[in-house]
Amino acid sequence: MRKFHSSIKATGFILVVLTAASFAQAQTRTWVSGVGDDANPCSRTAPCKTFAGAISKTASGGEIDALDPGGFGAVNITKSITIDGGGGPVASILPGVGASAVNISTANINVTLRNIELAGVTTGATGVSVSAASGVVLHLENVAISSFTGLGVDFEPTAGGTANQLFMINTTVRNNAGGGILIANASALLDNVRSDFNGYGVKAIDGARVSVRDSDASGNTNIGFVAKGTAASAEMNIADSTSSNNGSNGIHSASAGQPTIVRVSNVTVTNNAGIGLANSGGGQLLSFSQGGQGTNNVAGNTGGDGAPTGTLPRQ
């Protein structure tokens, strides 16, 4: 009989251990659903309702996945995390009036946002706001950001320089009144990014080192692509990209006391209301050439097509 009771106790202990282990494993990956509840454990069978509810139950370095379409609420990200809206119908974030959809203010974290729509519906302030001290790595993959009163993406860590990294791939930033994408004090790669019909398209300022390829900045109220060094130098490299029908210049290198360099290759700059290729304050706008010939298509700009301030040989 004692052996029987001992066996029951041992079995119970094993079940408790297994349950605890299962629970710990579940916290590495959590789920949200349009019909979920934040009181749930955020498991696949008992999902949470919001990203904010799920992030508190997800381990650092873990992942939150959306099971179905829904508006999952604004989120303040304080740890390394991946948030994936899934490959089906849209998972979205619609923040409150004057709020950001995604806010990142914690240093030294790695964040991925994938397959998500951030919709300001003309009342939200910012799509993605990064104001951490340093060491932020942010990946935006297949993300749509639209209709904010401020910026679509505001990536401005306060320190750290190239320790801060922004990667945007297959992402659309559209109809944001303040501007499309602003980058400071960081390195960035924009690949197949459309920043259209915003206050401006893409802006690299103090301490930014930005590379753009296969992308578009068109139909913006102001400039398409611009780099401006004020408190620190700024640099932008643009290849195989288009800037057209903007309300001001197509591409602008605007030094304001600090070295500013824009390098272009195979760009199309047409039908802008300002100058096609513009520079001011001693900002350099350098074009790669091949056989002594430029590689760009610049025409039909109302303020004049402009010209590079110098050329670089294509290796």
Tab-separated table of C-alpha atoms in Angstrom:
chain	number	residue	atom	x	y	z
A	1	MET	CA	0.000	0.000	0.000
A	2	ARG	CA	2.808	2.393	0.872
A	3	LYS	CA	4.444	1.620	-2.445
A	4	PHE	CA	1.128	2.403	-4.189
A	5	HIS	CA	0.812	5.826	-2.461
A	6	SER	CA	4.456	6.571	-3.165
A	7	SER	CA	3.853	5.782	-6.823
A	8	ILE	CA	0.876	8.193	-6.903
A	9	LYS	CA	2.928	10.968	-5.297
A	10	ALA	CA	5.794	10.395	-7.733
A	11	THR	CA	3.416	10.453	-10.692
A	12	GLY	CA	1.825	13.678	-9.396
A	13	PHE	CA	5.229	15.254	-8.984
A	14	ILE	CA	6.201	14.331	-12.542
A	15	LEU	CA	2.949	15.830	-13.896
A	16	VAL	CA	3.591	19.068	-12.029
A	17	VAL	CA	7.124	19.255	-13.416
A	18	LEU	CA	5.939	18.509	-16.942
A	19	THR	CA	3.143	21.075	-16.684
A	20	ALA	CA	5.559	23.719	-15.416
A	21	ALA	CA	7.985	22.921	-18.212
A	22	SER	CA	5.189	23.137	-20.793
A	23	PHE	CA	4.037	26.479	-19.402
A	24	ALA	CA	7.590	27.863	-19.491
A	25	GLN	CA	7.986	26.711	-23.080
A	26	ALA	CA	4.651	28.318	-24.075
A	27	GLN	CA	5.870	31.695	-22.837
A	28	THR	CA	8.567	31.708	-25.493
A	29	ARG	CA	5.754	31.896	-28.055
A	30	THR	CA	2.364	33.440	-27.392
A	31	TRP	CA	-0.744	34.140	-29.438
A	32	VAL	CA	-3.392	36.827	-29.857
A	33	SER	CA	-6.833	36.600	-31.437
A	34	GLY	CA	-9.646	38.971	-32.257
A	35	VAL	CA	-11.805	36.866	-29.937
A	36	GLY	CA	-9.117	36.401	-27.266
A	37	ASP	CA	-8.945	37.710	-23.702
A	38	ASP	CA	-5.949	39.265	-21.937
A	39	ALA	CA	-6.857	37.271	-18.843
A	40	ASN	CA	-5.887	34.140	-20.786
A	41	PRO	CA	-2.374	32.640	-20.663
A	42	CYS	CA	-1.883	33.645	-24.353
A	43	SER	CA	-1.514	30.027	-25.439
A	44	ARG	CA	-2.663	28.902	-28.878
A	45	THR	CA	-5.888	27.492	-27.442
A	46	ALA	CA	-6.414	30.381	-25.004
A	47	PRO	CA	-5.024	33.457	-26.790
A	48	CYS	CA	-4.846	37.020	-25.535
A	49	LYS	CA	-6.759	39.946	-26.999
A	50	THR	CA	-3.958	42.536	-27.433
A	51	PHE	CA	-0.251	42.737	-28.151
A	52	ALA	CA	0.182	44.630	-24.871
A	53	GLY	CA	-1.469	41.771	-22.984
A	54	ALA	CA	0.658	39.168	-24.738
A	55	ILE	CA	4.001	40.924	-24.396
A	56	SER	CA	3.827	40.796	-20.602
A	57	LYS	CA	3.505	36.998	-20.847
A	58	THR	CA	6.197	36.483	-23.470
A	59	ALA	CA	9.837	35.858	-22.569
A	60	SER	CA	12.550	38.165	-23.840
A	61	GLY	CA	13.561	37.009	-27.302
A	62	GLY	CA	10.197	35.297	-27.796
A	63	GLU	CA	7.482	35.724	-30.411
A	64	ILE	CA	3.853	36.858	-30.472
A	65	ASP	CA	1.735	35.522	-33.352
A	66	ALA	CA	-1.739	36.540	-34.524
A	67	LEU	CA	-4.160	33.665	-35.086
A	68	ASP	CA	-6.710	35.675	-37.095
A	69	PRO	CA	-7.532	39.214	-38.270
A	70	GLY	CA	-8.024	41.860	-35.626
A	71	GLY	CA	-6.996	45.171	-34.154
A	72	PHE	CA	-4.563	44.223	-31.403
A	73	GLY	CA	-3.861	47.595	-29.825
A	74	ALA	CA	-0.851	49.854	-29.377
A	75	VAL	CA	2.179	48.346	-27.680
A	76	ASN	CA	5.131	49.632	-25.673
A	77	ILE	CA	8.059	47.290	-26.369
A	78	THR	CA	10.556	46.919	-23.516
A	79	LYS	CA	12.309	43.670	-24.443
A	80	SER	CA	13.642	41.813	-27.474
A	81	ILE	CA	10.584	40.407	-29.243
A	82	THR	CA	9.102	39.386	-32.596
A	83	ILE	CA	5.502	40.306	-33.385
A	84	ASP	CA	4.136	38.509	-36.446
A	85	GLY	CA	0.693	39.211	-37.867
A	86	GLY	CA	0.754	35.988	-39.878
A	87	GLY	CA	0.514	35.389	-43.598
A	88	GLY	CA	-3.267	35.633	-43.907
A	89	PRO	CA	-5.689	38.552	-43.493
A	90	VAL	CA	-4.417	41.679	-41.831
A	91	ALA	CA	-3.409	41.975	-38.197
A	92	SER	CA	-3.447	45.658	-37.317
A	93	ILE	CA	-2.696	48.271	-34.679
A	94	LEU	CA	-4.966	51.333	-34.487
A	95	PRO	CA	-3.666	53.550	-31.670
A	96	GLY	CA	-5.716	56.084	-29.749
A	97	VAL	CA	-5.822	59.795	-30.517
A	98	GLY	CA	-2.341	61.334	-30.291
A	99	ALA	CA	-0.674	57.977	-29.513
A	100	SER	CA	1.999	55.922	-31.254
A	101	ALA	CA	1.157	52.464	-32.563
A	102	VAL	CA	4.523	51.018	-31.490
A	103	ASN	CA	6.810	52.713	-28.979
A	104	ILE	CA	10.365	51.535	-28.236
A	105	SER	CA	12.173	53.399	-25.458
A	106	THR	CA	14.328	50.602	-23.953
A	107	ALA	CA	17.992	50.295	-24.901
A	108	ASN	CA	19.818	47.185	-26.153
A	109	ILE	CA	16.917	45.226	-27.596
A	110	ASN	CA	16.243	43.490	-30.912
A	111	VAL	CA	12.712	43.872	-32.285
A	112	THR	CA	11.027	42.456	-35.389
A	113	LEU	CA	7.603	43.570	-36.630
A	114	ARG	CA	6.336	41.393	-39.465
A	115	ASN	CA	3.106	41.188	-41.501
A	116	ILE	CA	1.350	43.991	-39.613
A	117	GLU	CA	-0.643	47.084	-40.577
A	118	LEU	CA	-0.218	50.217	-38.445
A	119	ALA	CA	-3.117	52.569	-39.162
A	120	GLY	CA	-3.263	56.041	-37.668
A	121	VAL	CA	-6.707	56.764	-39.190
A	122	THR	CA	-5.650	60.481	-39.196
A	123	THR	CA	-5.615	60.706	-35.378
A	124	GLY	CA	-2.662	58.535	-34.266
A	125	ALA	CA	0.614	60.416	-33.764
A	126	THR	CA	3.362	58.068	-35.004
A	127	GLY	CA	3.516	54.615	-36.536
A	128	VAL	CA	6.777	53.404	-34.978
A	129	SER	CA	8.628	55.606	-32.484
A	130	VAL	CA	12.150	54.691	-31.316
A	131	SER	CA	13.618	56.968	-28.644
A	132	ALA	CA	15.789	54.535	-26.658
A	133	ALA	CA	19.282	55.463	-25.470
A	134	SER	CA	21.202	53.072	-27.727
A	135	GLY	CA	21.626	49.524	-28.995
A	136	VAL	CA	18.242	49.190	-30.717
A	137	VAL	CA	17.984	46.846	-33.720
A	138	LEU	CA	14.619	47.076	-35.478
A	139	HIS	CA	13.392	44.960	-38.408
A	140	LEU	CA	10.237	45.990	-40.271
A	141	GLU	CA	9.225	43.257	-42.711
A	142	ASN	CA	6.050	43.385	-44.810
A	143	VAL	CA	4.648	46.230	-42.728
A	144	ALA	CA	2.151	48.880	-43.902
A	145	ILE	CA	2.168	52.214	-42.038
A	146	SER	CA	-0.392	54.859	-42.967
A	147	SER	CA	-2.398	57.942	-42.015
A	148	PHE	CA	-0.585	59.250	-38.927
A	149	THR	CA	-0.555	62.931	-38.047
A	150	GLY	CA	3.194	62.798	-37.418
A	151	LEU	CA	5.793	60.414	-38.824
A	152	GLY	CA	5.343	56.930	-40.187
A	153	VAL	CA	8.691	55.791	-38.751
A	154	ASP	CA	10.620	57.950	-36.267
A	155	PHE	CA	13.911	56.129	-35.569
A	156	GLU	CA	15.911	58.482	-33.335
A	157	PRO	CA	17.916	56.750	-30.570
A	158	THR	CA	19.678	59.322	-28.415
A	159	ALA	CA	23.163	57.729	-28.514
A	160	GLY	CA	25.090	54.784	-29.844
A	161	GLY	CA	25.498	55.647	-33.513
A	162	THR	CA	25.894	52.518	-35.638
A	163	ALA	CA	25.024	50.343	-32.627
A	164	ASN	CA	21.480	51.296	-33.609
A	165	GLN	CA	20.261	49.562	-36.759
A	166	LEU	CA	17.080	49.812	-38.789
A	167	PHE	CA	16.170	47.287	-41.491
A	168	MET	CA	13.047	47.903	-43.584
A	169	ILE	CA	12.100	45.298	-46.190
A	170	ASN	CA	8.972	45.169	-48.390
A	171	THR	CA	7.360	47.940	-46.380
A	172	THR	CA	4.953	50.739	-47.346
A	173	VAL	CA	4.790	54.092	-45.546
A	174	ARG	CA	1.970	56.252	-46.902
A	175	ASN	CA	-0.202	59.308	-46.158
A	176	ASN	CA	1.611	60.373	-42.987
A	177	ALA	CA	1.269	64.127	-42.604
A	178	GLY	CA	4.485	64.774	-40.671
A	179	GLY	CA	6.703	62.698	-42.929
A	180	GLY	CA	7.445	59.148	-43.989
A	181	ILE	CA	10.726	57.885	-42.490
A	182	LEU	CA	13.134	59.853	-40.259
A	183	ILE	CA	16.465	58.320	-39.211
A	184	ALA	CA	19.055	59.786	-36.841
A	185	ASN	CA	22.068	58.411	-34.972
A	186	ALA	CA	21.826	55.003	-36.627
A	187	SER	CA	22.663	52.907	-39.659
A	188	ALA	CA	19.772	51.804	-41.839
A	189	LEU	CA	18.974	49.656	-44.860
A	190	LEU	CA	15.769	50.250	-46.825
A	191	ASP	CA	15.073	47.559	-49.428
A	192	ASN	CA	11.905	47.643	-51.540
A	193	VAL	CA	10.360	50.386	-49.428
A	194	ARG	CA	7.680	52.791	-50.689
A	195	SER	CA	7.416	56.099	-48.840
A	196	ASP	CA	4.743	57.959	-50.786
A	197	PHE	CA	2.227	60.780	-50.213
A	198	ASN	CA	3.740	61.792	-46.880
A	199	GLY	CA	5.034	65.159	-45.664
A	200	TYR	CA	8.399	63.964	-47.074
A	201	GLY	CA	9.702	60.573	-48.160
A	202	VAL	CA	12.938	59.557	-46.423
A	203	LYS	CA	15.141	61.834	-44.298
A	204	ALA	CA	18.576	61.010	-42.829
A	205	ILE	CA	19.798	63.492	-40.238
A	206	ASP	CA	22.477	63.815	-37.548
A	207	GLY	CA	24.598	60.672	-37.313
A	208	ALA	CA	22.523	58.664	-39.809
A	209	ARG	CA	24.117	56.322	-42.353
A	210	VAL	CA	21.349	55.168	-44.676
A	211	SER	CA	21.392	52.866	-47.708
A	212	VAL	CA	18.339	52.733	-49.965
A	213	ARG	CA	17.784	50.330	-52.850
A	214	ASP	CA	14.865	49.343	-55.087
A	215	SER	CA	12.681	51.889	-53.308
A	216	ASP	CA	10.378	54.820	-54.067
A	217	ALA	CA	9.719	58.245	-52.540
A	218	SER	CA	7.050	59.880	-54.675
A	219	GLY	CA	4.004	62.102	-54.369
A	220	ASN	CA	5.183	63.592	-51.092
A	221	THR	CA	4.248	67.130	-50.101
A	222	ASN	CA	7.898	68.089	-49.645
A	223	ILE	CA	11.199	66.396	-50.629
A	224	GLY	CA	11.485	62.787	-51.752
A	225	PHE	CA	14.921	61.796	-50.350
A	226	VAL	CA	16.960	64.179	-48.164
A	227	ALA	CA	20.070	64.017	-45.960
A	228	LYS	CA	20.843	66.880	-43.582
A	229	GLY	CA	23.744	67.193	-41.155
A	230	THR	CA	23.113	69.735	-38.392
A	231	ALA	CA	24.523	68.472	-35.071
A	232	ALA	CA	26.464	65.618	-36.707
A	233	SER	CA	27.244	64.433	-40.223
A	234	ALA	CA	24.660	62.587	-42.314
A	235	GLU	CA	24.961	60.195	-45.247
A	236	MET	CA	22.546	58.537	-47.679
A	237	ASN	CA	23.263	56.110	-50.520
A	238	ILE	CA	20.457	55.605	-53.059
A	239	ALA	CA	20.504	52.971	-55.786
A	240	ASP	CA	17.931	51.704	-58.313
A	241	SER	CA	15.237	53.921	-56.818
A	242	THR	CA	12.693	56.558	-57.882
A	243	SER	CA	11.760	60.021	-56.640
A	244	SER	CA	8.986	61.659	-58.661
A	245	ASN	CA	6.035	64.032	-58.411
A	246	ASN	CA	7.106	65.431	-55.058
A	247	GLY	CA	6.100	68.949	-54.005
A	248	SER	CA	9.723	70.031	-53.632
A	249	ASN	CA	13.111	68.580	-54.612
A	250	GLY	CA	13.562	65.000	-55.717
A	251	ILE	CA	16.878	64.263	-53.938
A	252	HIS	CA	18.569	66.832	-51.686
A	253	SER	CA	21.923	66.944	-49.876
A	254	ALA	CA	21.478	69.755	-47.350
A	255	SER	CA	24.436	70.474	-45.077
A	256	ALA	CA	23.593	72.719	-42.128
A	257	GLY	CA	27.007	72.983	-40.502
A	258	GLN	CA	28.029	69.310	-40.617
A	259	PRO	CA	29.301	67.197	-43.562
A	260	THR	CA	26.464	65.745	-45.621
A	261	ILE	CA	26.890	63.272	-48.482
A	262	VAL	CA	24.323	61.716	-50.801
A	263	ARG	CA	25.506	59.135	-53.357
A	264	VAL	CA	23.219	58.064	-56.198
A	265	SER	CA	23.291	55.306	-58.787
A	266	ASN	CA	20.611	54.297	-61.324
A	267	VAL	CA	18.045	56.652	-59.842
A	268	THR	CA	15.024	58.066	-61.672
A	269	VAL	CA	14.149	61.618	-60.640
A	270	THR	CA	11.282	63.109	-62.642
A	271	ASN	CA	8.448	65.615	-62.517
A	272	ASN	CA	9.221	67.054	-59.110
A	273	ALA	CA	7.987	70.580	-58.368
A	274	GLY	CA	11.457	71.610	-57.126
A	275	ILE	CA	14.930	70.670	-58.343
A	276	GLY	CA	15.647	67.099	-59.342
A	277	LEU	CA	19.144	66.749	-57.853
A	278	ALA	CA	19.686	69.544	-55.294
A	279	ASN	CA	22.329	70.523	-52.779
A	280	SER	CA	22.685	73.356	-50.285
A	281	GLY	CA	25.101	74.555	-47.609
A	282	GLY	CA	27.989	72.674	-49.179
A	283	GLY	CA	26.259	69.290	-49.082
A	284	GLN	CA	27.761	66.806	-51.539
A	285	LEU	CA	25.615	64.947	-54.064
A	286	LEU	CA	27.808	62.408	-55.841
A	287	SER	CA	26.793	60.250	-58.785
A	288	PHE	CA	28.391	56.982	-59.807
A	289	SER	CA	29.409	56.962	-63.455
A	290	GLN	CA	30.375	54.333	-65.971
A	291	GLY	CA	32.683	55.136	-68.857
A	292	GLY	CA	32.424	58.790	-67.935
A	293	GLN	CA	28.640	58.726	-68.301
A	294	GLY	CA	26.128	59.117	-65.480
A	295	THR	CA	23.834	56.247	-64.610
A	296	ASN	CA	20.727	58.250	-63.685
A	297	ASN	CA	17.511	59.374	-65.372
A	298	VAL	CA	16.747	62.966	-64.360
A	299	ALA	CA	14.191	64.967	-66.355
A	300	GLY	CA	11.064	67.109	-66.275
A	301	ASN	CA	11.608	68.713	-62.858
A	302	THR	CA	9.908	72.110	-62.617
A	303	GLY	CA	12.703	73.843	-60.702
A	304	GLY	CA	15.364	72.390	-62.989
A	305	ASP	CA	17.004	68.994	-63.124
A	306	GLY	CA	20.096	70.056	-61.190
A	307	ALA	CA	23.338	68.119	-61.325
A	308	PRO	CA	25.653	66.120	-59.061
A	309	THR	CA	28.396	68.030	-57.305
A	310	GLY	CA	30.844	65.305	-58.334
A	311	THR	CA	31.153	61.797	-59.715
A	312	LEU	CA	32.457	58.479	-58.490
A	313	PRO	CA	33.770	55.654	-60.668
A	314	ARG	CA	31.745	52.473	-60.726
A	315	GLN	CA	34.067	49.667	-59.705
